[in-house]
Amino acid sequence: PLCWTVIAAGLSRDFCNSMWHIHSSVRNWISHRDGRGLGGALWTLPVEMAFWFLRIVFLIKTWELDDRLMTSDEQSWLAAVFLAQSANVMVMFRVTAISGKRILSIMHTLFSRNMLEMMAVMVAVFLAICAALVIVHRQESAVWVATMAYVGLSFGEGDNLAVFGLDPEMHETT
């Protein structure tokens, strides 16, 4: 399929660019030997490797796709690849004059220590709620319970809350 071709071409281009970057960084480090390590030059490599991993897994899972429709698992991997590539493109826009300052300020806000601490607390609270609901609803899988709890708690979806017996219309006081 076309998505396979585009993802494979992007993966090979990014791999070649990264290898060229590593090669030039190592040559520069060897020629100068000023006491600085390679860490500053290669700090983006783990992020790029995560993008490579997502794309490689997708390509392996869809190797023999031919003309059949993708399974939900393959579509999930395609969605993850698309989101990762979109995030990568947004990060690339940080060096432009038009949107660079805005993107950098948003990134610094989202990944600041205070925000990460708040997100960690909220994830811990959500996991505690999901664990309690899994204990109550033993007949359902943990993934199903977590999905229903996420939609119900995040969006106030009445149908998903009613599954757990938390429908506000059933418990109205007069």
Coordinates of C-alpha atoms in Angstrom, one line a residue:
P1 CA 0.0 0.0 0.0
L2 CA 0.9 3.6 -0.4
C3 CA 1.4 4.3 3.3
W4 CA 4.0 1.5 3.4
T5 CA 6.0 3.1 0.6
V6 CA 5.8 6.6 2.2
I7 CA 6.8 5.3 5.7
A8 CA 9.6 3.2 4.3
A9 CA 11.0 6.1 2.3
G10 CA 10.8 8.4 5.3
L11 CA 12.5 5.8 7.5
S12 CA 15.4 5.3 5.1
R13 CA 15.8 9.1 4.6
D14 CA 15.8 9.7 8.4
F15 CA 18.2 6.8 9.0
C16 CA 20.6 8.2 6.4
N17 CA 20.4 11.7 7.8
S18 CA 21.0 10.5 11.3
M19 CA 24.0 8.4 10.2
W20 CA 25.4 11.4 8.4
H21 CA 24.9 13.5 11.5
I22 CA 26.6 10.9 13.7
H23 CA 29.5 10.6 11.3
S24 CA 30.1 14.4 11.2
S25 CA 29.7 14.7 14.9
V26 CA 32.3 12.0 15.6
R27 CA 34.7 13.4 13.0
N28 CA 34.4 16.9 14.6
W29 CA 34.9 15.4 18.1
I30 CA 38.0 13.4 17.0
S31 CA 39.5 16.4 15.2
H32 CA 39.1 18.9 18.0
R33 CA 39.4 16.8 21.2
D34 CA 38.5 19.9 23.3
G35 CA 37.3 17.8 26.3
R36 CA 33.6 18.0 25.4
G37 CA 31.8 14.8 24.9
L38 CA 29.5 13.7 22.1
G39 CA 26.4 14.0 24.3
G40 CA 25.5 17.5 23.1
A41 CA 25.8 16.5 19.4
L42 CA 23.9 13.3 19.7
W43 CA 21.1 14.2 22.2
T44 CA 18.4 13.8 19.6
L45 CA 19.4 10.2 18.8
P46 CA 17.2 8.4 21.4
V47 CA 14.1 10.3 20.2
E48 CA 14.9 9.5 16.6
M49 CA 15.4 5.9 17.5
A50 CA 11.9 5.8 19.1
F51 CA 10.5 7.1 15.8
W52 CA 12.5 4.5 13.9
F53 CA 11.2 1.8 16.2
L54 CA 7.6 2.7 15.6
R55 CA 8.0 2.8 11.8
I56 CA 10.0 -0.5 11.7
V57 CA 7.4 -2.3 13.8
F58 CA 4.6 -1.0 11.5
L59 CA 6.5 -2.0 8.4
I60 CA 7.2 -5.5 9.8
K61 CA 3.5 -5.9 10.8
T62 CA 2.3 -4.9 7.3
W63 CA 5.0 -6.6 5.2
E64 CA 2.5 -8.9 3.4
L65 CA -0.5 -6.6 3.4
D66 CA -1.2 -6.7 -0.4
D67 CA -4.7 -5.5 -1.1
R68 CA -6.5 -6.6 2.1
L69 CA -7.7 -4.1 4.6
M70 CA -5.6 -3.5 7.7
T71 CA -6.5 -5.1 11.0
S72 CA -7.2 -2.9 14.0
D73 CA -3.7 -3.7 15.3
E74 CA -2.1 -2.5 12.1
Q75 CA -4.3 0.6 12.0
S76 CA -3.2 1.3 15.6
W77 CA 0.4 1.1 14.6
L78 CA -0.3 3.4 11.6
A79 CA -2.0 5.9 13.9
A80 CA 1.0 5.8 16.3
V81 CA 3.4 6.3 13.4
F82 CA 1.3 9.2 12.1
L83 CA 1.2 10.9 15.5
A84 CA 4.9 10.5 16.1
Q85 CA 5.7 11.9 12.7
S86 CA 3.3 14.8 13.2
A87 CA 5.0 15.6 16.5
N88 CA 8.4 15.3 14.8
V89 CA 7.3 17.8 12.2
M90 CA 6.0 20.2 14.9
V91 CA 9.3 20.0 16.7
M92 CA 11.1 20.8 13.4
F93 CA 9.1 24.0 13.1
R94 CA 10.7 25.3 16.3
V95 CA 13.6 26.8 14.3
T96 CA 11.4 28.9 12.0
A97 CA 11.0 32.6 12.6
I98 CA 7.2 32.5 12.3
S99 CA 6.3 29.8 14.8
G100 CA 9.5 29.0 16.6
K101 CA 9.0 31.1 19.7
R102 CA 5.4 29.8 20.2
I103 CA 6.4 26.2 19.8
L104 CA 9.4 26.6 22.1
S105 CA 7.3 28.3 24.8
I106 CA 4.6 25.5 24.5
M107 CA 7.3 22.8 24.7
H108 CA 8.9 24.4 27.8
T109 CA 5.5 24.7 29.5
L110 CA 4.4 21.2 28.7
F111 CA 7.6 19.6 29.7
S112 CA 8.4 21.7 32.7
R113 CA 9.0 20.0 36.1
N114 CA 5.7 21.3 37.6
M115 CA 3.6 20.1 34.7
L116 CA 5.3 16.7 34.7
E117 CA 4.7 16.4 38.4
M118 CA 1.0 17.3 38.0
M119 CA 0.6 14.8 35.1
A120 CA 2.3 12.1 37.3
V121 CA -0.2 12.7 40.1
M122 CA -3.2 12.7 37.7
V123 CA -2.0 9.4 36.1
A124 CA -1.6 7.9 39.6
V125 CA -5.1 9.0 40.6
F126 CA -6.5 7.6 37.3
L127 CA -4.7 4.3 37.8
A128 CA -6.1 4.0 41.3
I129 CA -9.6 4.6 40.1
C130 CA -9.1 2.1 37.3
A131 CA -7.7 -0.5 39.7
A132 CA -10.8 0.0 42.0
L133 CA -13.1 -0.4 39.0
V134 CA -11.3 -3.5 37.8
I135 CA -11.8 -5.1 41.3
V136 CA -15.5 -4.3 41.2
H137 CA -16.0 -5.4 37.6
R138 CA -14.0 -8.7 37.5
Q139 CA -15.9 -10.1 34.6
E140 CA -14.5 -7.5 32.2
S141 CA -10.9 -7.1 31.0
A142 CA -8.7 -4.4 32.5
V143 CA -8.4 -2.7 29.2
W144 CA -12.1 -2.4 28.7
V145 CA -12.6 -1.0 32.2
A146 CA -9.7 1.5 31.7
T147 CA -11.2 2.6 28.4
M148 CA -14.7 3.1 29.8
A149 CA -13.3 4.9 32.8
Y150 CA -11.2 7.2 30.7
V151 CA -14.1 8.2 28.4
G152 CA -16.5 8.5 31.3
L153 CA -14.2 10.5 33.5
S154 CA -12.6 12.7 30.8
F155 CA -15.6 13.5 28.7
G156 CA -18.5 13.0 31.2
E157 CA -20.0 10.4 28.9
G158 CA -23.1 9.2 30.6
D159 CA -23.3 5.8 28.9
N160 CA -19.8 4.9 30.0
L161 CA -20.5 6.0 33.6
A162 CA -23.8 4.1 33.6
V163 CA -21.8 0.9 33.0
F164 CA -20.2 1.3 36.4
G165 CA -23.5 2.3 38.0
L166 CA -22.6 6.0 38.2
D167 CA -25.3 7.4 35.9
P168 CA -26.3 10.8 37.4
E169 CA -29.9 10.5 36.1
M170 CA -30.5 7.2 38.0
H171 CA -29.5 8.8 41.3
E172 CA -31.3 12.1 41.1
T173 CA -32.6 13.4 44.4
T174 CA -35.9 15.2 44.5

